[in-house]
CSV table of C-alpha atoms and ligand atoms in Angstrom, one decimal:
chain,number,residue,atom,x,y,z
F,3,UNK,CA,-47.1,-52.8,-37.2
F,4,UNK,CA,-49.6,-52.0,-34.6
F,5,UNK,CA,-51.1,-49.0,-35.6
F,6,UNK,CA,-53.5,-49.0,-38.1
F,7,UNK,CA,-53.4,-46.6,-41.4
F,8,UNK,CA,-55.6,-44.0,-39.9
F,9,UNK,CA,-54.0,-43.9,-36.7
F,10,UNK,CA,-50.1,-43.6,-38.3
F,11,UNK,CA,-51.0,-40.9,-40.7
F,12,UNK,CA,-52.9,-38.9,-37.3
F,13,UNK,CA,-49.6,-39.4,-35.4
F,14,UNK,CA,-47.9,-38.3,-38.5
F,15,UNK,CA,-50.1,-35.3,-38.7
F,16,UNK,CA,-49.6,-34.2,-35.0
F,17,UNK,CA,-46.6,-34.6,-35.1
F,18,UNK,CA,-45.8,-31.9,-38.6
F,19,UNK,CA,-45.5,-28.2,-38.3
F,20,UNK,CA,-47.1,-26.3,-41.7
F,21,UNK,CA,-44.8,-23.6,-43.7
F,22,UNK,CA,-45.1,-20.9,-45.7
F,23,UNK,CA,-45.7,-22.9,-48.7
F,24,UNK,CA,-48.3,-24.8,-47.5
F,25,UNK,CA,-52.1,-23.6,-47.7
F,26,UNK,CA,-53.4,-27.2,-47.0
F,27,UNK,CA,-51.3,-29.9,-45.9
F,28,UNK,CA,-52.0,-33.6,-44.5
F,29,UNK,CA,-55.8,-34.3,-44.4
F,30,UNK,CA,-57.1,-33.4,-47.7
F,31,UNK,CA,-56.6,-35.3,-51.0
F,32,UNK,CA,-54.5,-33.3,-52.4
F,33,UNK,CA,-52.0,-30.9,-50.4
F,34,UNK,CA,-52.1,-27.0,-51.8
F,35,UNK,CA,-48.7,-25.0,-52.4
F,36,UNK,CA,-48.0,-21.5,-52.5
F,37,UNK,CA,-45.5,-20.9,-55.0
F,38,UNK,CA,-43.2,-17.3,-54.7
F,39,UNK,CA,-44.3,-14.9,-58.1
F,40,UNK,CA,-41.9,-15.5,-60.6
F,41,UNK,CA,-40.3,-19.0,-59.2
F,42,UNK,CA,-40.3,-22.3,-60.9
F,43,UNK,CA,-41.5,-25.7,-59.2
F,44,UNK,CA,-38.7,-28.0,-58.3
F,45,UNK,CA,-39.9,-31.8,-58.2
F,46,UNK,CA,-38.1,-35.0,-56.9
F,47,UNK,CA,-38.6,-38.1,-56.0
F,48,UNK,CA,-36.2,-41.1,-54.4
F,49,UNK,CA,-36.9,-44.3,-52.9
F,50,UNK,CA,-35.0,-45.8,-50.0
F,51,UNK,CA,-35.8,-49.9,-50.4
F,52,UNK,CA,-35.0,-51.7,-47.7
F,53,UNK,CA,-31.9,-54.4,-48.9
F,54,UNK,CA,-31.4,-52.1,-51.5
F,55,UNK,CA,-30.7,-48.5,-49.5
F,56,UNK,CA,-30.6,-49.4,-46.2
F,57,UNK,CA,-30.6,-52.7,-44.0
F,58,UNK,CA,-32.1,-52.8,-40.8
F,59,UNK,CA,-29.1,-54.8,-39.0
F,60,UNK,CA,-26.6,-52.1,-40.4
F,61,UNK,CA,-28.5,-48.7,-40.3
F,62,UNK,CA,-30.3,-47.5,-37.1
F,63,UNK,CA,-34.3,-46.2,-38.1
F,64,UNK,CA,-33.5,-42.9,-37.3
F,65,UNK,CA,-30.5,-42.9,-39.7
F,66,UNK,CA,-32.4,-44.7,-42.5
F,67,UNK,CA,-35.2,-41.7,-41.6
F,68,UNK,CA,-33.0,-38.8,-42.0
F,69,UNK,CA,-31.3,-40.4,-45.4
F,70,UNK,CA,-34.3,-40.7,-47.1
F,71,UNK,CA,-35.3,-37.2,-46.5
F,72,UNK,CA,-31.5,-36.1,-47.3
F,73,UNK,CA,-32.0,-38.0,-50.5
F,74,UNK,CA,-34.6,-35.6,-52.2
F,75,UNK,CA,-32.9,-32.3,-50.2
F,76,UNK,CA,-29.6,-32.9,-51.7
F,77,UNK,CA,-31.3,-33.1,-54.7
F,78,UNK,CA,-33.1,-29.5,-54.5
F,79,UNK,CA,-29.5,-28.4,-53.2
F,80,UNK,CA,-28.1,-29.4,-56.3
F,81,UNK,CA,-30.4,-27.2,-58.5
F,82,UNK,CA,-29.6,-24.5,-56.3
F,83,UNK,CA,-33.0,-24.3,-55.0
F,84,UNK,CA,-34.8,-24.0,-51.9
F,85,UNK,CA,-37.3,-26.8,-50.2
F,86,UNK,CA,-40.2,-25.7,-50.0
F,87,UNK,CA,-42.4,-29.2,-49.2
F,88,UNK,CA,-41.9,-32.5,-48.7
F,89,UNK,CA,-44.5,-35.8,-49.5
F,90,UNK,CA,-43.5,-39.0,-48.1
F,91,UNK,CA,-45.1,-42.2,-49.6
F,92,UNK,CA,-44.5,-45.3,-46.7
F,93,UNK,CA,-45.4,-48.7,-47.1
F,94,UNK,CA,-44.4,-51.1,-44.1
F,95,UNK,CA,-44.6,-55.2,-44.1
F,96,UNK,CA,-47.3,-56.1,-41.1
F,97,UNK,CA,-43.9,-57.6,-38.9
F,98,UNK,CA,-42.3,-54.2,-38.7
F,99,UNK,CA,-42.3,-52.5,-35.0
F,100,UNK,CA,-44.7,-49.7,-34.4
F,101,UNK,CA,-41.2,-48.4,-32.9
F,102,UNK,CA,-38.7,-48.8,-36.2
F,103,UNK,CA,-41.5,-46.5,-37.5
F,104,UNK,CA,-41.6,-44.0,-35.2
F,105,UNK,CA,-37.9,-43.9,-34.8
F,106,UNK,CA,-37.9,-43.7,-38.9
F,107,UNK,CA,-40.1,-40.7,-39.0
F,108,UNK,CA,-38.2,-39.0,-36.2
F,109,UNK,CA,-35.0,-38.9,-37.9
F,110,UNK,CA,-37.2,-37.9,-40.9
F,111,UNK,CA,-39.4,-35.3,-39.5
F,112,UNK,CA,-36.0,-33.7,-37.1
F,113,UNK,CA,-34.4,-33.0,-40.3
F,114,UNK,CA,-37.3,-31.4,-41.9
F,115,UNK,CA,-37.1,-29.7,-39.0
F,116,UNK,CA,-33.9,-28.1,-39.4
F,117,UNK,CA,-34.5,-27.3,-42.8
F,118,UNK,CA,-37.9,-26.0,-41.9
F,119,UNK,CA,-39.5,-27.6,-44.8
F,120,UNK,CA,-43.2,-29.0,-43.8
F,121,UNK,CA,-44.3,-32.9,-44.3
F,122,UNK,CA,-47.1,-31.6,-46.1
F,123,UNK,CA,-48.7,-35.3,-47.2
F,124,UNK,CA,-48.2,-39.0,-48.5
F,125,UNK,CA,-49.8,-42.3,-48.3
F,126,UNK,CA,-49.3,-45.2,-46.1
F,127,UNK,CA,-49.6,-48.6,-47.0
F,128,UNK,CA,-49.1,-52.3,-46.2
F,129,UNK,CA,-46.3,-53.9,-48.0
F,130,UNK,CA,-45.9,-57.6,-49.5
F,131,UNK,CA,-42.4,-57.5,-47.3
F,132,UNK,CA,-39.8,-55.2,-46.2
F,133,UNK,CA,-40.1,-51.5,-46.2
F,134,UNK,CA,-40.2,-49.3,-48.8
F,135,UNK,CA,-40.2,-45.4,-48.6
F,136,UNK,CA,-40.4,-42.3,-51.6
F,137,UNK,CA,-39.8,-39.5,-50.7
F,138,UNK,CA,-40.9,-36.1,-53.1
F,139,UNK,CA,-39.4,-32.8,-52.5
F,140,UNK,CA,-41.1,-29.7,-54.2
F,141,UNK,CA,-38.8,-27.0,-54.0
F,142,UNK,CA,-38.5,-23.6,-56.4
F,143,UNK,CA,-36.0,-21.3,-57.7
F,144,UNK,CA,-36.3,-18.0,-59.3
F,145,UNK,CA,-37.5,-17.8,-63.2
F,146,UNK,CA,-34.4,-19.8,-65.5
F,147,UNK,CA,-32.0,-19.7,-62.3
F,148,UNK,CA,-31.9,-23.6,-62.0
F,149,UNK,CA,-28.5,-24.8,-62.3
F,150,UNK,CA,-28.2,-27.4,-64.4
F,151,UNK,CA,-26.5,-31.0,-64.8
F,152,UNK,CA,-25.7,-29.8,-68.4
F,153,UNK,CA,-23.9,-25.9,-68.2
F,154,UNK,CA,-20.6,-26.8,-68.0
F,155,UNK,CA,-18.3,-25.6,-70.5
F,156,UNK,CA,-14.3,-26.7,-71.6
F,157,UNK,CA,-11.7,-25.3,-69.6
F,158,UNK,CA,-13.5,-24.6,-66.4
F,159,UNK,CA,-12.3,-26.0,-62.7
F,160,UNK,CA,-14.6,-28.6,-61.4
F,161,UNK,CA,-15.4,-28.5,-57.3
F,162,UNK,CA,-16.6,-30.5,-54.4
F,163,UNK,CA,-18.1,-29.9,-51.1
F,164,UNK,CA,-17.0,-31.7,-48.0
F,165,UNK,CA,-15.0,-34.8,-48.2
F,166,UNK,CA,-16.1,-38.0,-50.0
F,167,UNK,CA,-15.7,-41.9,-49.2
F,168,UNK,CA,-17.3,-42.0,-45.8
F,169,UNK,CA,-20.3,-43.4,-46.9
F,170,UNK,CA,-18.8,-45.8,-48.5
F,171,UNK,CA,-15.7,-46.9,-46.2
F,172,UNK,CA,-18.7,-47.1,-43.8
F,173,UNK,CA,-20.4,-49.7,-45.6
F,174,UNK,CA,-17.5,-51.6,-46.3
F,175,UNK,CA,-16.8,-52.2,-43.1
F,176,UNK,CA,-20.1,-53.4,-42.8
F,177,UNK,CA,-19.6,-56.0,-45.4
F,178,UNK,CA,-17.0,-58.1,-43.8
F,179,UNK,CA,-19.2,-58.4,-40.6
F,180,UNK,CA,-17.1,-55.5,-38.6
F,181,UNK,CA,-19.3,-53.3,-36.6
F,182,UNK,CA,-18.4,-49.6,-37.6
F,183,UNK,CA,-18.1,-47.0,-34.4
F,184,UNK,CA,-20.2,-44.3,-33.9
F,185,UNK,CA,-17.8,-41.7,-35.1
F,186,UNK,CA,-17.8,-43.2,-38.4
F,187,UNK,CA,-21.5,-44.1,-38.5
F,188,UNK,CA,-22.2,-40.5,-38.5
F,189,UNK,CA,-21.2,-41.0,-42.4
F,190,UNK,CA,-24.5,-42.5,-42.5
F,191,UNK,CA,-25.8,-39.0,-41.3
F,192,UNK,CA,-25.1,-36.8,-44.7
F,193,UNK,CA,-26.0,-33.0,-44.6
F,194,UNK,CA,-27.7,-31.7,-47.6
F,195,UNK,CA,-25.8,-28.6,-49.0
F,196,UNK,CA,-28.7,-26.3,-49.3
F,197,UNK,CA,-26.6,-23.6,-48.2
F,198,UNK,CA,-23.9,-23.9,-50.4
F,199,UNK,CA,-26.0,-24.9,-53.6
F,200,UNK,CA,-28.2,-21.4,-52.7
F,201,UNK,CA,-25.2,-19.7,-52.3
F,202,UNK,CA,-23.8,-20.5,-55.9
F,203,UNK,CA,-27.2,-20.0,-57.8
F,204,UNK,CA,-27.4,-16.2,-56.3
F,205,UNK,CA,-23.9,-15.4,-57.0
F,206,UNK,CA,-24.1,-17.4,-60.4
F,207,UNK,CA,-21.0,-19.4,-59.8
F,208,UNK,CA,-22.0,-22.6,-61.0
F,209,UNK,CA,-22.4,-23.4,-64.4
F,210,UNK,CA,-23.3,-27.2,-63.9
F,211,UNK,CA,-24.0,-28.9,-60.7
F,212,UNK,CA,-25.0,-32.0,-59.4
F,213,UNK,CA,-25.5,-34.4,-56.2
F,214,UNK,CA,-23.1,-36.9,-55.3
F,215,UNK,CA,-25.8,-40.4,-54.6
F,216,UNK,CA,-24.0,-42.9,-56.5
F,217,UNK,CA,-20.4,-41.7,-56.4
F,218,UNK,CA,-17.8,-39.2,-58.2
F,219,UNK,CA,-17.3,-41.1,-61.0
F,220,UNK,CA,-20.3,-41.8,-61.8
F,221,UNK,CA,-22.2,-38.6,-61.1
F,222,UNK,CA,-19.5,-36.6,-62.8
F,223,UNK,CA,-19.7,-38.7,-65.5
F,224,UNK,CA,-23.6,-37.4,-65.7
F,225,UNK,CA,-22.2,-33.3,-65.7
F,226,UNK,CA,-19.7,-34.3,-68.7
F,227,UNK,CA,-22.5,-35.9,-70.9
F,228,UNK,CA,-25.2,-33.4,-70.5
F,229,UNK,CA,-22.3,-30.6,-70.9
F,230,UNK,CA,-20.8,-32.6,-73.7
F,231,UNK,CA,-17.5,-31.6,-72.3
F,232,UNK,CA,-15.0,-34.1,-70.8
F,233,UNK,CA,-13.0,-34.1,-67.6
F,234,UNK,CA,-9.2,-34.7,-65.7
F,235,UNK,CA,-9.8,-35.1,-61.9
F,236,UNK,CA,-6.2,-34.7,-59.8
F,237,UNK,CA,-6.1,-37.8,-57.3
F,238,UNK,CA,-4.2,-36.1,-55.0
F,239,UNK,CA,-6.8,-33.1,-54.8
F,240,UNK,CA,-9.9,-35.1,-54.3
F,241,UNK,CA,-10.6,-34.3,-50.4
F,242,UNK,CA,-11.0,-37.5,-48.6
F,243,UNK,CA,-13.1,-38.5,-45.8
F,244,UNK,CA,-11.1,-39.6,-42.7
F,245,UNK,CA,-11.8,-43.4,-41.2
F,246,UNK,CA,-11.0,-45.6,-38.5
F,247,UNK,CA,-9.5,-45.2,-35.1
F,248,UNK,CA,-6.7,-43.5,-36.6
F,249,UNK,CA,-8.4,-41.3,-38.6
F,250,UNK,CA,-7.1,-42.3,-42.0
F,251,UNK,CA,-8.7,-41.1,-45.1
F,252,UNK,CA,-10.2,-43.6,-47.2
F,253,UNK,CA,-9.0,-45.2,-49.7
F,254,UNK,CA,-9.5,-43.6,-52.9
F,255,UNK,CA,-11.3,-46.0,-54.6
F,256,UNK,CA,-13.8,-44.9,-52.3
F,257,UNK,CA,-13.6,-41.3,-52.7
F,258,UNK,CA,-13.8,-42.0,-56.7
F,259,UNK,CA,-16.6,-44.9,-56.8
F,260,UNK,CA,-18.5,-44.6,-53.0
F,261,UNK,CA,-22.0,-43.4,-52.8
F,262,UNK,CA,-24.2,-41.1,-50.5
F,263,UNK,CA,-22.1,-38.7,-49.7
F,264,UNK,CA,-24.5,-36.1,-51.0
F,265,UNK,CA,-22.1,-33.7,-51.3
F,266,UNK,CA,-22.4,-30.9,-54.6
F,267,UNK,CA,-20.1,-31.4,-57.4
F,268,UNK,CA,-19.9,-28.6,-59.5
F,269,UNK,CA,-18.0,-27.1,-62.4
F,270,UNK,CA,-17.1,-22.7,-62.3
F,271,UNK,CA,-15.1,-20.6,-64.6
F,272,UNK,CA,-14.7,-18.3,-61.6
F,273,UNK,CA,-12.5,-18.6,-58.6
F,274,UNK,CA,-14.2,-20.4,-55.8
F,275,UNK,CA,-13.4,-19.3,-52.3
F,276,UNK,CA,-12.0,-22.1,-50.1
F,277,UNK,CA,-15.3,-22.3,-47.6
F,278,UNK,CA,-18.4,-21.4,-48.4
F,279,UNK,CA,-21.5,-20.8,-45.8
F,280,UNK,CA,-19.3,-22.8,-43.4
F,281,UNK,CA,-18.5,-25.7,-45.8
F,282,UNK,CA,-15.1,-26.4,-47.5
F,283,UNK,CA,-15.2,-26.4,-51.2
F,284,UNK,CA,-12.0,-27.7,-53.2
F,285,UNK,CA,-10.7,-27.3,-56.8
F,286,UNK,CA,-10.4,-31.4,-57.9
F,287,UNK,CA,-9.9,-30.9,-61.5
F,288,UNK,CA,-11.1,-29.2,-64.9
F,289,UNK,CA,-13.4,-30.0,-68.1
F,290,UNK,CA,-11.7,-30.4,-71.0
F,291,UNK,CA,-12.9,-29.9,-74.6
F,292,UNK,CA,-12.0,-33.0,-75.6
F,293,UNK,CA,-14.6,-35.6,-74.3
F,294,UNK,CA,-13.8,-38.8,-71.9
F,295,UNK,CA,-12.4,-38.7,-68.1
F,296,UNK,CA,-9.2,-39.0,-67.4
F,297,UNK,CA,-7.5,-39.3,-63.8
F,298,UNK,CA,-4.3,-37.8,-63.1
F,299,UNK,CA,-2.1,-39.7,-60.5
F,300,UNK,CA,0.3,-38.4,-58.2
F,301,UNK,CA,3.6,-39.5,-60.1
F,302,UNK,CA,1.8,-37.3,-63.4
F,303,UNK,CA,0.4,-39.9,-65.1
F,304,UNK,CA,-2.5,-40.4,-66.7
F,305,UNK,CA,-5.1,-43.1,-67.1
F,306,UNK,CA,-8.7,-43.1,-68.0
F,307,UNK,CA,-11.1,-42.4,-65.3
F,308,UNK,CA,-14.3,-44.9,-65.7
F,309,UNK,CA,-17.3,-44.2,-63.8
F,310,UNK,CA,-17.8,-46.8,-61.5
F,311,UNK,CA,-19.8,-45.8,-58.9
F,312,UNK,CA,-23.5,-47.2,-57.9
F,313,UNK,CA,-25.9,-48.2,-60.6
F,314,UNK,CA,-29.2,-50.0,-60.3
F,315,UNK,CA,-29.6,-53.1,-62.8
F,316,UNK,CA,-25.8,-53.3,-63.4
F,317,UNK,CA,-25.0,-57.4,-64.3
F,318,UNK,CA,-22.0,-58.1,-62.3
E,422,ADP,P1,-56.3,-40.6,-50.0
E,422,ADP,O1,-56.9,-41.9,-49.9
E,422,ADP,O2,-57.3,-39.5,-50.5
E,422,ADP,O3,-55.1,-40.6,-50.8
E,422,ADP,P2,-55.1,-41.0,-47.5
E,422,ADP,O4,-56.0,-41.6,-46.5
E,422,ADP,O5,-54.1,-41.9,-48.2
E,422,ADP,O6,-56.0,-40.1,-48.5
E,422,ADP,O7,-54.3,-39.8,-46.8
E,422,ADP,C1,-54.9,-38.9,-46.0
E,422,ADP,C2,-54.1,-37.7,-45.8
E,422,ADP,O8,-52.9,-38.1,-45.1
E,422,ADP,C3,-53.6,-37.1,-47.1
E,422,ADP,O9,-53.5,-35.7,-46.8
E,422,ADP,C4,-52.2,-37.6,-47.2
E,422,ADP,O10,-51.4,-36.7,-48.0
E,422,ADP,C5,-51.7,-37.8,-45.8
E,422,ADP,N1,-50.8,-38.9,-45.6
E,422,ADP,C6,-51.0,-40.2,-45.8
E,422,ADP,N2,-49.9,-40.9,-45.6
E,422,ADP,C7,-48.9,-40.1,-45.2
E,422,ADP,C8,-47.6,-40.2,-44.9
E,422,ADP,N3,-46.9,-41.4,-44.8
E,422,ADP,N4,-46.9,-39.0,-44.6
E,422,ADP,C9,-47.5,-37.9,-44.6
E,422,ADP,N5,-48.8,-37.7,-44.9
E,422,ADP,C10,-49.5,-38.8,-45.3
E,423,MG,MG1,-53.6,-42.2,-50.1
């Protein structure tokens, strides 16, 4: 990397615009935050590892930028809270182009851009190999409005944004060695459902919510422990991302199990409307008293649904 520490963090610095929530941003030792009256502090933080997120012959910097970013968004999103700053700890091995990094931190600081949230500080260092990003969003929400992983009663519909599997299917395809086209690397390029998450927490239509990082399964599995409820997902309903030339939808497996997608997943006991700011929201199941997942197929039947999406430290 040629550009020393000082220099990165004074291009960094040029190159951020402040916000309302920032009194003091980059260039002090501590950033200082403005937070609305009667709003709670929102706080989260995700790495993206390189080999373990992202690899640097399969994602373009820009993409791997904008991910990380979407990581901790998606996150805030899913409390139904709004961004209000964002801190980006960096650390880059010495044989990493000066250019990977800018192109990173556009794709980074272009998103923050659309989301007008300001890069309002981080550190920089040298790694022992690889690259390794955090990213920490501070957001807020008004006083007890938060909506939690663990609301959810029995008997209510469960929802998704968007469609899932992309991500995934993308990946994949990555895997046996087949490059994937741009069409379908833009399931690299996730939007985080600010909009929609906002949109439930004013109207209080969510009673649980979460992020989808490391799969439906998975993450749904997370809403029915914390709710102690259980859940039956209909195959057929879950909306599937379309792939490929032909513009398939992926296999289901990968609308179950497949990561990143960081779309919301949320349970209501009121009727959602079919699109909401601009993004399609469908009905994919219900919680049940009883706890457990179940999956319901298209010929009726019913088998247990396991979650089986990403997890860190799994033996396999
Ligand atoms: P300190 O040693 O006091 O932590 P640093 O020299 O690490 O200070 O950082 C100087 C300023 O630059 C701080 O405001 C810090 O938040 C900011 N900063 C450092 N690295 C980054 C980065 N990768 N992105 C954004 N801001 C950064
Ligand atoms: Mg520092």
């Amino acid at each position: 990397m040629p550009l020393s520490e000082k220099k990165l963090i004074q291009q960094i610095r040029r190159s951020v615009h402040g916000g309302e929530s920032v009194v003091a941003g980059i260039g002090d030792d501590c950033a200082v935050l403005r937070v609305p009256a009667g709003h709670e502090l929102l706080v989260t933080t995700d790495f993206s590892i390189e080999r373990v997120h992202f690899r640097r012959d399969w994602h373009r910097p820009e993409t791997v930028g904008r991910r990380c970013l979407t990581r901790g968004l998606s996150d805030i999103a899913a409390m139904g809270g709004d961004p209000r700053a964002v801190f980006l700890s960096l650390a880059v091995a010495s044989d990493v182009s000066q250019r990977w990094v800018n192109r990173f931190l556009k794709g980074l600081l272009d998103l923050a851009e659309e989301f007008q949230v300001p890069l309002a500080g981080g550190d920089t260092a040298q790694s022992a190999g690889g690259i390794q990003a955090d990213i920490v969003v501070v957001g807020s929400v008004p006083q007890g409005k938060a909506i939690l992983r663990s609301g959810a009663k029995g008997g209510e519909q469960i929802y998704v944004t968007g469609e899932l599997g992309g991500s995934a299917a993308a990946l994949s395809q990555l895997a046996e060695s087949s490059p994937v086209g741009a069409e379908d690397s833009r399931h690299f390029r996730p939007q985080p459902r600010l909009a929609v998450g906002r949109w439930l927490r004013q109207k209080g239509r969510a009673s649980a919510m979460i992020d989808l990082s490391d799969g439906l399964s998975t993450d749904l599995e997370h809403i029915c422990a914390e709710s102690r409820v259980g859940a039956e997902i209909e195959a057929e309903a879950i909306p599937r991302a379309n792939f490929g030339r032909r513009k398939n939808p992926v296999d289901l497996e990968f609308a179950l199990h497949g990561g990143d997608d960081y779309e919301l997943l949320f349970t209501s006991a009121m009727p959602i409307p079919p699109q909401v700011e601009g993004v399609r929201v469908t009905r994919i199941g219900r919680t049940t008293r009883s706890r457990g997942m179940r999956l319901i197929a298209a010929d009726g039947k019913v088998k247990r649904l396991k979650a089986a999406g990403w997890e860190h430290f799994k033996k396999n």
